[in-house]
């Protein structure tokens, strides 16, 4: 296990646990993307199956981030980062998207992003950025 990825694995596990405790998952972001694709790009049975699989993995939230972190520790960087991305709702993109929606709804509060789930989400974004192949 690489030293660099060992620390990142621990941070990912902490992020996943925080998301599990708070009940946050990446489902809403993936459902929004699915609706957009079905409405503006293509509505296809095969695409529906792909999104069903992605949404299922994202529904695991913290669990998929923990598994992704363990894969990072085993030098399975691409797969680990992918699971973390699914579990966190695309990470940074999902975070920015949720902030923009909150601004338009008038419900943006600093406390929403410094809650247990918010900290877990931010940690999962940091993990994806820092994870590197040896």
PDB file of N, CA and C in Angstrom, residues 21-129:
ATOM      1  N   UNK A  21     -23.545   8.696   8.563  1.00  0.00           N
ATOM      2  CA  UNK A  21     -24.179   9.221   9.774  1.00  0.00           C
ATOM      3  C   UNK A  21     -25.244  10.254   9.416  1.00  0.00           C
ATOM      4  N   UNK A  22     -24.935  11.109   8.422  1.00  0.00           N
ATOM      5  CA  UNK A  22     -25.858  12.184   8.061  1.00  0.00           C
ATOM      6  C   UNK A  22     -26.953  11.728   7.099  1.00  0.00           C
ATOM      7  N   UNK A  23     -26.757  10.577   6.457  1.00  0.00           N
ATOM      8  CA  UNK A  23     -27.761  10.074   5.522  1.00  0.00           C
ATOM      9  C   UNK A  23     -27.693  10.691   4.140  1.00  0.00           C
ATOM     10  N   UNK A  24     -26.604  11.364   3.823  1.00  0.00           N
ATOM     11  CA  UNK A  24     -26.458  12.009   2.514  1.00  0.00           C
ATOM     12  C   UNK A  24     -25.932  11.004   1.498  1.00  0.00           C
ATOM     13  N   UNK A  25     -26.499  11.061   0.284  1.00  0.00           N
ATOM     14  CA  UNK A  25     -25.998  10.242  -0.824  1.00  0.00           C
ATOM     15  C   UNK A  25     -26.023  11.087  -2.095  1.00  0.00           C
ATOM     16  N   UNK A  26     -25.513  10.534  -3.182  1.00  0.00           N
ATOM     17  CA  UNK A  26     -25.445  11.267  -4.443  1.00  0.00           C
ATOM     18  C   UNK A  26     -26.634  11.050  -5.352  1.00  0.00           C
ATOM     19  N   UNK A  27     -27.725  10.491  -4.834  1.00  0.00           N
ATOM     20  CA  UNK A  27     -28.867  10.121  -5.663  1.00  0.00           C
ATOM     21  C   UNK A  27     -29.502  11.322  -6.354  1.00  0.00           C
ATOM     22  N   UNK A  28     -29.741  12.401  -5.644  1.00  0.00           N
ATOM     23  CA  UNK A  28     -30.447  13.549  -6.223  1.00  0.00           C
ATOM     24  C   UNK A  28     -29.719  14.101  -7.439  1.00  0.00           C
ATOM     25  N   UNK A  29     -28.406  14.197  -7.363  1.00  0.00           N
ATOM     26  CA  UNK A  29     -27.633  14.712  -8.491  1.00  0.00           C
ATOM     27  C   UNK A  29     -27.779  13.798  -9.699  1.00  0.00           C
ATOM     28  N   UNK A  30     -27.656  12.490  -9.479  1.00  0.00           N
ATOM     29  CA  UNK A  30     -27.760  11.541 -10.595  1.00  0.00           C
ATOM     30  C   UNK A  30     -29.163  11.508 -11.175  1.00  0.00           C
ATOM     31  N   UNK A  31     -30.198  11.659 -10.342  1.00  0.00           N
ATOM     32  CA  UNK A  31     -31.567  11.691 -10.859  1.00  0.00           C
ATOM     33  C   UNK A  31     -31.798  12.941 -11.697  1.00  0.00           C
ATOM     34  N   UNK A  32     -31.213  14.067 -11.296  1.00  0.00           N
ATOM     35  CA  UNK A  32     -31.317  15.299 -12.069  1.00  0.00           C
ATOM     36  C   UNK A  32     -30.654  15.124 -13.432  1.00  0.00           C
ATOM     37  N   UNK A  33     -29.474  14.516 -13.441  1.00  0.00           N
ATOM     38  CA  UNK A  33     -28.771  14.272 -14.706  1.00  0.00           C
ATOM     39  C   UNK A  33     -29.590  13.322 -15.585  1.00  0.00           C
ATOM     40  N   UNK A  34     -30.165  12.292 -14.976  1.00  0.00           N
ATOM     41  CA  UNK A  34     -30.991  11.346 -15.729  1.00  0.00           C
ATOM     42  C   UNK A  34     -32.180  12.061 -16.368  1.00  0.00           C
ATOM     43  N   UNK A  35     -32.859  12.909 -15.605  1.00  0.00           N
ATOM     44  CA  UNK A  35     -33.999  13.652 -16.141  1.00  0.00           C
ATOM     45  C   UNK A  35     -33.580  14.540 -17.300  1.00  0.00           C
ATOM     46  N   UNK A  36     -32.431  15.204 -17.161  1.00  0.00           N
ATOM     47  CA  UNK A  36     -31.922  16.069 -18.224  1.00  0.00           C
ATOM     48  C   UNK A  36     -31.652  15.257 -19.493  1.00  0.00           C
ATOM     49  N   UNK A  37     -30.964  14.127 -19.342  1.00  0.00           N
ATOM     50  CA  UNK A  37     -30.628  13.281 -20.497  1.00  0.00           C
ATOM     51  C   UNK A  37     -31.901  12.783 -21.176  1.00  0.00           C
ATOM     52  N   UNK A  38     -32.873  12.325 -20.386  1.00  0.00           N
ATOM     53  CA  UNK A  38     -34.120  11.815 -20.955  1.00  0.00           C
ATOM     54  C   UNK A  38     -34.902  12.908 -21.667  1.00  0.00           C
ATOM     55  N   UNK A  39     -34.845  14.128 -21.142  1.00  0.00           N
ATOM     56  CA  UNK A  39     -35.617  15.219 -21.715  1.00  0.00           C
ATOM     57  C   UNK A  39     -34.938  15.835 -22.935  1.00  0.00           C
ATOM     58  N   UNK A  40     -33.638  16.069 -22.860  1.00  0.00           N
ATOM     59  CA  UNK A  40     -32.958  16.855 -23.886  1.00  0.00           C
ATOM     60  C   UNK A  40     -32.008  16.070 -24.787  1.00  0.00           C
ATOM     61  N   UNK A  41     -31.623  14.868 -24.411  1.00  0.00           N
ATOM     62  CA  UNK A  41     -30.639  14.138 -25.207  1.00  0.00           C
ATOM     63  C   UNK A  41     -31.281  12.916 -25.861  1.00  0.00           C
ATOM     64  N   UNK A  42     -31.577  11.906 -25.075  1.00  0.00           N
ATOM     65  CA  UNK A  42     -32.133  10.673 -25.630  1.00  0.00           C
ATOM     66  C   UNK A  42     -32.898   9.926 -24.543  1.00  0.00           C
ATOM     67  N   UNK A  43     -34.008   9.342 -24.948  1.00  0.00           N
ATOM     68  CA  UNK A  43     -34.730   8.459 -24.033  1.00  0.00           C
ATOM     69  C   UNK A  43     -34.630   7.058 -24.626  1.00  0.00           C
ATOM     70  N   UNK A  44     -33.899   6.203 -23.933  1.00  0.00           N
ATOM     71  CA  UNK A  44     -33.567   4.889 -24.462  1.00  0.00           C
ATOM     72  C   UNK A  44     -33.551   3.902 -23.301  1.00  0.00           C
ATOM     73  N   UNK A  45     -34.002   2.688 -23.548  1.00  0.00           N
ATOM     74  CA  UNK A  45     -34.047   1.665 -22.504  1.00  0.00           C
ATOM     75  C   UNK A  45     -32.653   1.360 -21.965  1.00  0.00           C
ATOM     76  N   UNK A  46     -31.664   1.279 -22.839  1.00  0.00           N
ATOM     77  CA  UNK A  46     -30.285   0.995 -22.438  1.00  0.00           C
ATOM     78  C   UNK A  46     -29.753   2.107 -21.521  1.00  0.00           C
ATOM     79  N   UNK A  47     -30.042   3.352 -21.869  1.00  0.00           N
ATOM     80  CA  UNK A  47     -29.624   4.500 -21.043  1.00  0.00           C
ATOM     81  C   UNK A  47     -30.308   4.423 -19.681  1.00  0.00           C
ATOM     82  N   UNK A  48     -31.576   4.027 -19.667  1.00  0.00           N
ATOM     83  CA  UNK A  48     -32.314   3.884 -18.401  1.00  0.00           C
ATOM     84  C   UNK A  48     -31.641   2.856 -17.486  1.00  0.00           C
ATOM     85  N   UNK A  49     -31.185   1.749 -18.066  1.00  0.00           N
ATOM     86  CA  UNK A  49     -30.510   0.706 -17.280  1.00  0.00           C
ATOM     87  C   UNK A  49     -29.202   1.237 -16.705  1.00  0.00           C
ATOM     88  N   UNK A  50     -28.446   1.963 -17.522  1.00  0.00           N
ATOM     89  CA  UNK A  50     -27.178   2.541 -17.044  1.00  0.00           C
ATOM     90  C   UNK A  50     -27.437   3.477 -15.871  1.00  0.00           C
ATOM     91  N   UNK A  51     -28.434   4.353 -16.009  1.00  0.00           N
ATOM     92  CA  UNK A  51     -28.741   5.281 -14.917  1.00  0.00           C
ATOM     93  C   UNK A  51     -29.264   4.544 -13.686  1.00  0.00           C
ATOM     94  N   UNK A  52     -30.013   3.475 -13.873  1.00  0.00           N
ATOM     95  CA  UNK A  52     -30.496   2.696 -12.724  1.00  0.00           C
ATOM     96  C   UNK A  52     -29.317   2.143 -11.929  1.00  0.00           C
ATOM     97  N   UNK A  53     -28.301   1.654 -12.632  1.00  0.00           N
ATOM     98  CA  UNK A  53     -27.105   1.126 -11.960  1.00  0.00           C
ATOM     99  C   UNK A  53     -26.358   2.244 -11.246  1.00  0.00           C
ATOM    100  N   UNK A  54     -26.157   3.379 -11.941  1.00  0.00           N
ATOM    101  CA  UNK A  54     -25.448   4.514 -11.332  1.00  0.00           C
ATOM    102  C   UNK A  54     -26.190   5.026 -10.099  1.00  0.00           C
ATOM    103  N   UNK A  55     -27.506   5.140 -10.202  1.00  0.00           N
ATOM    104  CA  UNK A  55     -28.301   5.643  -9.078  1.00  0.00           C
ATOM    105  C   UNK A  55     -28.272   4.652  -7.915  1.00  0.00           C
ATOM    106  N   UNK A  56     -28.280   3.352  -8.202  1.00  0.00           N
ATOM    107  CA  UNK A  56     -28.186   2.359  -7.128  1.00  0.00           C
ATOM    108  C   UNK A  56     -26.868   2.516  -6.370  1.00  0.00           C
ATOM    109  N   UNK A  57     -25.761   2.621  -7.106  1.00  0.00           N
ATOM    110  CA  UNK A  57     -24.452   2.777  -6.450  1.00  0.00           C
ATOM    111  C   UNK A  57     -24.414   4.085  -5.666  1.00  0.00           C
ATOM    112  N   UNK A  58     -24.953   5.157  -6.267  1.00  0.00           N
ATOM    113  CA  UNK A  58     -24.972   6.448  -5.576  1.00  0.00           C
ATOM    114  C   UNK A  58     -25.827   6.395  -4.319  1.00  0.00           C
ATOM    115  N   UNK A  59     -26.885   5.564  -4.327  1.00  0.00           N
ATOM    116  CA  UNK A  59     -27.761   5.479  -3.155  1.00  0.00           C
ATOM    117  C   UNK A  59     -27.036   4.908  -1.945  1.00  0.00           C
ATOM    118  N   UNK A  60     -25.953   4.206  -2.190  1.00  0.00           N
ATOM    119  CA  UNK A  60     -25.153   3.677  -1.087  1.00  0.00           C
ATOM    120  C   UNK A  60     -24.384   4.791  -0.379  1.00  0.00           C
ATOM    121  N   UNK A  61     -24.221   5.936  -1.049  1.00  0.00           N
ATOM    122  CA  UNK A  61     -23.600   7.115  -0.448  1.00  0.00           C
ATOM    123  C   UNK A  61     -22.278   6.834   0.221  1.00  0.00           C
ATOM    124  N   UNK A  62     -22.269   6.912   1.534  1.00  0.00           N
ATOM    125  CA  UNK A  62     -21.049   6.733   2.316  1.00  0.00           C
ATOM    126  C   UNK A  62     -20.409   5.372   2.127  1.00  0.00           C
ATOM    127  N   UNK A  63     -21.227   4.349   1.909  1.00  0.00           N
ATOM    128  CA  UNK A  63     -20.672   3.003   1.709  1.00  0.00           C
ATOM    129  C   UNK A  63     -19.828   2.963   0.443  1.00  0.00           C
ATOM    130  N   UNK A  64     -20.331   3.586  -0.641  1.00  0.00           N
ATOM    131  CA  UNK A  64     -19.542   3.576  -1.877  1.00  0.00           C
ATOM    132  C   UNK A  64     -18.270   4.400  -1.723  1.00  0.00           C
ATOM    133  N   UNK A  65     -18.300   5.435  -0.895  1.00  0.00           N
ATOM    134  CA  UNK A  65     -17.094   6.231  -0.648  1.00  0.00           C
ATOM    135  C   UNK A  65     -16.093   5.424   0.180  1.00  0.00           C
ATOM    136  N   UNK A  66     -16.574   4.700   1.166  1.00  0.00           N
ATOM    137  CA  UNK A  66     -15.679   3.849   1.972  1.00  0.00           C
ATOM    138  C   UNK A  66     -15.040   2.773   1.088  1.00  0.00           C
ATOM    139  N   UNK A  67     -15.842   2.108   0.264  1.00  0.00           N
ATOM    140  CA  UNK A  67     -15.292   1.082  -0.633  1.00  0.00           C
ATOM    141  C   UNK A  67     -14.312   1.716  -1.615  1.00  0.00           C
ATOM    142  N   UNK A  68     -14.669   2.890  -2.144  1.00  0.00           N
ATOM    143  CA  UNK A  68     -13.759   3.603  -3.046  1.00  0.00           C
ATOM    144  C   UNK A  68     -12.450   3.939  -2.361  1.00  0.00           C
ATOM    145  N   UNK A  69     -12.514   4.367  -1.108  1.00  0.00           N
ATOM    146  CA  UNK A  69     -11.301   4.671  -0.349  1.00  0.00           C
ATOM    147  C   UNK A  69     -10.437   3.444  -0.140  1.00  0.00           C
ATOM    148  N   UNK A  70     -11.075   2.314   0.140  1.00  0.00           N
ATOM    149  CA  UNK A  70     -10.310   1.070   0.307  1.00  0.00           C
ATOM    150  C   UNK A  70      -9.641   0.672  -1.010  1.00  0.00           C
ATOM    151  N   UNK A  71     -10.331   0.893  -2.117  1.00  0.00           N
ATOM    152  CA  UNK A  71      -9.729   0.601  -3.422  1.00  0.00           C
ATOM    153  C   UNK A  71      -8.542   1.522  -3.700  1.00  0.00           C
ATOM    154  N   UNK A  72      -8.641   2.783  -3.259  1.00  0.00           N
ATOM    155  CA  UNK A  72      -7.497   3.693  -3.410  1.00  0.00           C
ATOM    156  C   UNK A  72      -6.294   3.144  -2.655  1.00  0.00           C
ATOM    157  N   UNK A  73      -6.536   2.616  -1.467  1.00  0.00           N
ATOM    158  CA  UNK A  73      -5.464   2.026  -0.673  1.00  0.00           C
ATOM    159  C   UNK A  73      -4.859   0.795  -1.323  1.00  0.00           C
ATOM    160  N   UNK A  74      -5.636   0.123  -2.175  1.00  0.00           N
ATOM    161  CA  UNK A  74      -5.157  -1.067  -2.893  1.00  0.00           C
ATOM    162  C   UNK A  74      -4.623  -0.708  -4.281  1.00  0.00           C
ATOM    163  N   UNK A  75      -4.397   0.580  -4.514  1.00  0.00           N
ATOM    164  CA  UNK A  75      -3.864   1.103  -5.782  1.00  0.00           C
ATOM    165  C   UNK A  75      -4.823   0.915  -6.958  1.00  0.00           C
ATOM    166  N   UNK A  76      -6.101   0.804  -6.685  1.00  0.00           N
ATOM    167  CA  UNK A  76      -7.132   0.756  -7.730  1.00  0.00           C
ATOM    168  C   UNK A  76      -7.710   2.166  -7.843  1.00  0.00           C
ATOM    169  N   UNK A  77      -6.858   3.095  -8.305  1.00  0.00           N
ATOM    170  CA  UNK A  77      -7.171   4.522  -8.254  1.00  0.00           C
ATOM    171  C   UNK A  77      -8.409   4.881  -9.080  1.00  0.00           C
ATOM    172  N   UNK A  78      -8.444   4.469 -10.334  1.00  0.00           N
ATOM    173  CA  UNK A  78      -9.546   4.856 -11.209  1.00  0.00           C
ATOM    174  C   UNK A  78     -10.884   4.346 -10.680  1.00  0.00           C
ATOM    175  N   UNK A  79     -10.939   3.086 -10.297  1.00  0.00           N
ATOM    176  CA  UNK A  79     -12.180   2.510  -9.772  1.00  0.00           C
ATOM    177  C   UNK A  79     -12.559   3.160  -8.444  1.00  0.00           C
ATOM    178  N   UNK A  80     -11.572   3.388  -7.587  1.00  0.00           N
ATOM    179  CA  UNK A  80     -11.830   4.032  -6.303  1.00  0.00           C
ATOM    180  C   UNK A  80     -12.387   5.432  -6.467  1.00  0.00           C
ATOM    181  N   UNK A  81     -11.767   6.219  -7.353  1.00  0.00           N
ATOM    182  CA  UNK A  81     -12.240   7.585  -7.592  1.00  0.00           C
ATOM    183  C   UNK A  81     -13.643   7.580  -8.198  1.00  0.00           C
ATOM    184  N   UNK A  82     -13.919   6.595  -9.062  1.00  0.00           N
ATOM    185  CA  UNK A  82     -15.235   6.494  -9.686  1.00  0.00           C
ATOM    186  C   UNK A  82     -16.317   6.222  -8.637  1.00  0.00           C
ATOM    187  N   UNK A  83     -16.059   5.284  -7.729  1.00  0.00           N
ATOM    188  CA  UNK A  83     -17.034   4.988  -6.670  1.00  0.00           C
ATOM    189  C   UNK A  83     -17.234   6.186  -5.749  1.00  0.00           C
ATOM    190  N   UNK A  84     -16.156   6.892  -5.455  1.00  0.00           N
ATOM    191  CA  UNK A  84     -16.267   8.086  -4.612  1.00  0.00           C
ATOM    192  C   UNK A  84     -17.094   9.146  -5.328  1.00  0.00           C
ATOM    193  N   UNK A  85     -16.872   9.304  -6.639  1.00  0.00           N
ATOM    194  CA  UNK A  85     -17.644  10.267  -7.421  1.00  0.00           C
ATOM    195  C   UNK A  85     -19.129   9.915  -7.384  1.00  0.00           C
ATOM    196  N   UNK A  86     -19.464   8.648  -7.563  1.00  0.00           N
ATOM    197  CA  UNK A  86     -20.870   8.239  -7.539  1.00  0.00           C
ATOM    198  C   UNK A  86     -21.497   8.485  -6.172  1.00  0.00           C
ATOM    199  N   UNK A  87     -20.801   8.080  -5.126  1.00  0.00           N
ATOM    200  CA  UNK A  87     -21.339   8.202  -3.775  1.00  0.00           C
ATOM    201  C   UNK A  87     -21.514   9.625  -3.304  1.00  0.00           C
ATOM    202  N   UNK A  88     -20.688  10.519  -3.822  1.00  0.00           N
ATOM    203  CA  UNK A  88     -20.778  11.912  -3.384  1.00  0.00           C
ATOM    204  C   UNK A  88     -21.603  12.765  -4.339  1.00  0.00           C
ATOM    205  N   UNK A  89     -22.191  12.179  -5.356  1.00  0.00           N
ATOM    206  CA  UNK A  89     -23.018  12.957  -6.284  1.00  0.00           C
ATOM    207  C   UNK A  89     -22.191  13.836  -7.180  1.00  0.00           C
ATOM    208  N   UNK A  90     -21.158  13.307  -7.747  1.00  0.00           N
ATOM    209  CA  UNK A  90     -20.219  13.998  -8.633  1.00  0.00           C
ATOM    210  C   UNK A  90     -19.283  14.932  -7.892  1.00  0.00           C
ATOM    211  N   UNK A  91     -19.278  14.899  -6.591  1.00  0.00           N
ATOM    212  CA  UNK A  91     -18.305  15.686  -5.829  1.00  0.00           C
ATOM    213  C   UNK A  91     -18.440  17.177  -6.020  1.00  0.00           C
ATOM    214  N   UNK A  92     -17.420  17.796  -6.546  1.00  0.00           N
ATOM    215  CA  UNK A  92     -17.362  19.251  -6.675  1.00  0.00           C
ATOM    216  C   UNK A  92     -18.488  19.780  -7.550  1.00  0.00           C
ATOM    217  N   UNK A  93     -18.769  19.099  -8.667  1.00  0.00           N
ATOM    218  CA  UNK A  93     -19.846  19.540  -9.553  1.00  0.00           C
ATOM    219  C   UNK A  93     -21.180  19.491  -8.811  1.00  0.00           C
ATOM    220  N   UNK A  94     -21.418  18.408  -8.094  1.00  0.00           N
ATOM    221  CA  UNK A  94     -22.650  18.287  -7.313  1.00  0.00           C
ATOM    222  C   UNK A  94     -22.752  19.344  -6.228  1.00  0.00           C
ATOM    223  N   UNK A  95     -21.619  19.638  -5.581  1.00  0.00           N
ATOM    224  CA  UNK A  95     -21.601  20.662  -4.533  1.00  0.00           C
ATOM    225  C   UNK A  95     -21.932  22.032  -5.120  1.00  0.00           C
ATOM    226  N   UNK A  96     -21.288  22.385  -6.229  1.00  0.00           N
ATOM    227  CA  UNK A  96     -21.552  23.674  -6.882  1.00  0.00           C
ATOM    228  C   UNK A  96     -23.008  23.743  -7.330  1.00  0.00           C
ATOM    229  N   UNK A  97     -23.491  22.658  -7.925  1.00  0.00           N
ATOM    230  CA  UNK A  97     -24.875  22.597  -8.386  1.00  0.00           C
ATOM    231  C   UNK A  97     -25.840  22.814  -7.228  1.00  0.00           C
ATOM    232  N   UNK A  98     -25.598  22.158  -6.097  1.00  0.00           N
ATOM    233  CA  UNK A  98     -26.500  22.302  -4.949  1.00  0.00           C
ATOM    234  C   UNK A  98     -26.440  23.708  -4.362  1.00  0.00           C
ATOM    235  N   UNK A  99     -25.264  24.337  -4.399  1.00  0.00           N
ATOM    236  CA  UNK A  99     -25.145  25.720  -3.914  1.00  0.00           C
ATOM    237  C   UNK A  99     -25.935  26.663  -4.816  1.00  0.00           C
ATOM    238  N   UNK A 100     -25.825  26.481  -6.137  1.00  0.00           N
ATOM    239  CA  UNK A 100     -26.561  27.332  -7.079  1.00  0.00           C
ATOM    240  C   UNK A 100     -28.066  27.169  -6.880  1.00  0.00           C
ATOM    241  N   UNK A 101     -28.524  25.932  -6.752  1.00  0.00           N
ATOM    242  CA  UNK A 101     -29.957  25.685  -6.518  1.00  0.00           C
ATOM    243  C   UNK A 101     -30.397  26.343  -5.210  1.00  0.00           C
ATOM    244  N   UNK A 102     -29.585  26.214  -4.155  1.00  0.00           N
ATOM    245  CA  UNK A 102     -29.924  26.817  -2.857  1.00  0.00           C
ATOM    246  C   UNK A 102     -29.998  28.337  -2.955  1.00  0.00           C
ATOM    247  N   UNK A 103     -29.111  28.938  -3.749  1.00  0.00           N
ATOM    248  CA  UNK A 103     -29.142  30.397  -3.932  1.00  0.00           C
ATOM    249  C   UNK A 103     -30.448  30.806  -4.604  1.00  0.00           C
ATOM    250  N   UNK A 104     -30.821  30.096  -5.681  1.00  0.00           N
ATOM    251  CA  UNK A 104     -32.050  30.427  -6.394  1.00  0.00           C
ATOM    252  C   UNK A 104     -33.295  30.173  -5.554  1.00  0.00           C
ATOM    253  N   UNK A 105     -33.249  29.189  -4.665  1.00  0.00           N
ATOM    254  CA  UNK A 105     -34.392  28.904  -3.793  1.00  0.00           C
ATOM    255  C   UNK A 105     -34.399  29.794  -2.558  1.00  0.00           C
ATOM    256  N   UNK A 106     -33.310  30.523  -2.335  1.00  0.00           N
ATOM    257  CA  UNK A 106     -33.207  31.372  -1.158  1.00  0.00           C
ATOM    258  C   UNK A 106     -32.991  30.590   0.122  1.00  0.00           C
ATOM    259  N   UNK A 107     -32.451  29.386  -0.005  1.00  0.00           N
ATOM    260  CA  UNK A 107     -32.269  28.544   1.181  1.00  0.00           C
ATOM    261  C   UNK A 107     -30.800  28.267   1.497  1.00  0.00           C
ATOM    262  N   UNK A 108     -29.903  29.076   0.955  1.00  0.00           N
ATOM    263  CA  UNK A 108     -28.477  28.866   1.196  1.00  0.00           C
ATOM    264  C   UNK A 108     -28.117  29.335   2.603  1.00  0.00           C
ATOM    265  N   UNK A 109     -27.590  28.421   3.394  1.00  0.00           N
ATOM    266  CA  UNK A 109     -27.093  28.769   4.722  1.00  0.00           C
ATOM    267  C   UNK A 109     -25.709  28.170   4.883  1.00  0.00           C
ATOM    268  N   UNK A 110     -24.876  28.865   5.597  1.00  0.00           N
ATOM    269  CA  UNK A 110     -23.520  28.381   5.832  1.00  0.00           C
ATOM    270  C   UNK A 110     -23.549  27.065   6.604  1.00  0.00           C
ATOM    271  N   UNK A 111     -24.508  26.917   7.492  1.00  0.00           N
ATOM    272  CA  UNK A 111     -24.618  25.708   8.301  1.00  0.00           C
ATOM    273  C   UNK A 111     -24.867  24.453   7.484  1.00  0.00           C
ATOM    274  N   UNK A 112     -25.513  24.606   6.314  1.00  0.00           N
ATOM    275  CA  UNK A 112     -25.778  23.430   5.479  1.00  0.00           C
ATOM    276  C   UNK A 112     -24.503  22.787   4.971  1.00  0.00           C
ATOM    277  N   UNK A 113     -23.473  23.589   4.781  1.00  0.00           N
ATOM    278  CA  UNK A 113     -22.237  23.069   4.200  1.00  0.00           C
ATOM    279  C   UNK A 113     -21.171  22.780   5.246  1.00  0.00           C
ATOM    280  N   UNK A 114     -21.462  23.077   6.507  1.00  0.00           N
ATOM    281  CA  UNK A 114     -20.540  22.726   7.581  1.00  0.00           C
ATOM    282  C   UNK A 114     -21.190  21.766   8.567  1.00  0.00           C
ATOM    283  N   UNK A 115     -22.198  21.053   8.086  1.00  0.00           N
ATOM    284  CA  UNK A 115     -22.816  19.993   8.879  1.00  0.00           C
ATOM    285  C   UNK A 115     -21.943  18.748   8.746  1.00  0.00           C
ATOM    286  N   UNK A 116     -22.316  17.684   9.429  1.00  0.00           N
ATOM    287  CA  UNK A 116     -21.558  16.434   9.337  1.00  0.00           C
ATOM    288  C   UNK A 116     -21.515  15.958   7.886  1.00  0.00           C
ATOM    289  N   UNK A 117     -22.658  15.991   7.209  1.00  0.00           N
ATOM    290  CA  UNK A 117     -22.710  15.562   5.811  1.00  0.00           C
ATOM    291  C   UNK A 117     -21.917  16.476   4.896  1.00  0.00           C
ATOM    292  N   UNK A 118     -21.988  17.783   5.148  1.00  0.00           N
ATOM    293  CA  UNK A 118     -21.231  18.739   4.335  1.00  0.00           C
ATOM    294  C   UNK A 118     -19.735  18.530   4.456  1.00  0.00           C
ATOM    295  N   UNK A 119     -19.287  18.275   5.670  1.00  0.00           N
ATOM    296  CA  UNK A 119     -17.858  18.013   5.891  1.00  0.00           C
ATOM    297  C   UNK A 119     -17.460  16.701   5.208  1.00  0.00           C
ATOM    298  N   UNK A 120     -18.306  15.683   5.294  1.00  0.00           N
ATOM    299  CA  UNK A 120     -18.034  14.416   4.609  1.00  0.00           C
ATOM    300  C   UNK A 120     -17.941  14.597   3.105  1.00  0.00           C
ATOM    301  N   UNK A 121     -18.840  15.411   2.549  1.00  0.00           N
ATOM    302  CA  UNK A 121     -18.821  15.680   1.111  1.00  0.00           C
ATOM    303  C   UNK A 121     -17.542  16.410   0.710  1.00  0.00           C
ATOM    304  N   UNK A 122     -17.172  17.425   1.473  1.00  0.00           N
ATOM    305  CA  UNK A 122     -15.945  18.176   1.178  1.00  0.00           C
ATOM    306  C   UNK A 122     -14.723  17.270   1.284  1.00  0.00           C
ATOM    307  N   UNK A 123     -14.680  16.408   2.296  1.00  0.00           N
ATOM    308  CA  UNK A 123     -13.561  15.461   2.421  1.00  0.00           C
ATOM    309  C   UNK A 123     -13.509  14.503   1.232  1.00  0.00           C
ATOM    310  N   UNK A 124     -14.671  14.062   0.752  1.00  0.00           N
ATOM    311  CA  UNK A 124     -14.674  13.144  -0.398  1.00  0.00           C
ATOM    312  C   UNK A 124     -14.164  13.840  -1.657  1.00  0.00           C
ATOM    313  N   UNK A 125     -14.446  15.126  -1.792  1.00  0.00           N
ATOM    314  CA  UNK A 125     -13.922  15.900  -2.926  1.00  0.00           C
ATOM    315  C   UNK A 125     -12.407  16.003  -2.823  1.00  0.00           C
ATOM    316  N   UNK A 126     -11.914  16.296  -1.628  1.00  0.00           N
ATOM    317  CA  UNK A 126     -10.465  16.405  -1.404  1.00  0.00           C
ATOM    318  C   UNK A 126      -9.777  15.083  -1.722  1.00  0.00           C
ATOM    319  N   UNK A 127     -10.378  13.972  -1.307  1.00  0.00           N
ATOM    320  CA  UNK A 127      -9.799  12.649  -1.567  1.00  0.00           C
ATOM    321  C   UNK A 127      -9.662  12.411  -3.068  1.00  0.00           C
ATOM    322  N   UNK A 128     -10.709  12.731  -3.825  1.00  0.00           N
ATOM    323  CA  UNK A 128     -10.646  12.517  -5.281  1.00  0.00           C
ATOM    324  C   UNK A 128      -9.560  13.364  -5.918  1.00  0.00           C
ATOM    325  N   UNK A 129      -9.370  14.573  -5.417  1.00  0.00           N
ATOM    326  CA  UNK A 129      -8.341  15.455  -5.977  1.00  0.00           C
ATOM    327  C   UNK A 129      -6.943  14.939  -5.644  1.00  0.00           C
TER     328      UNK A 129
END
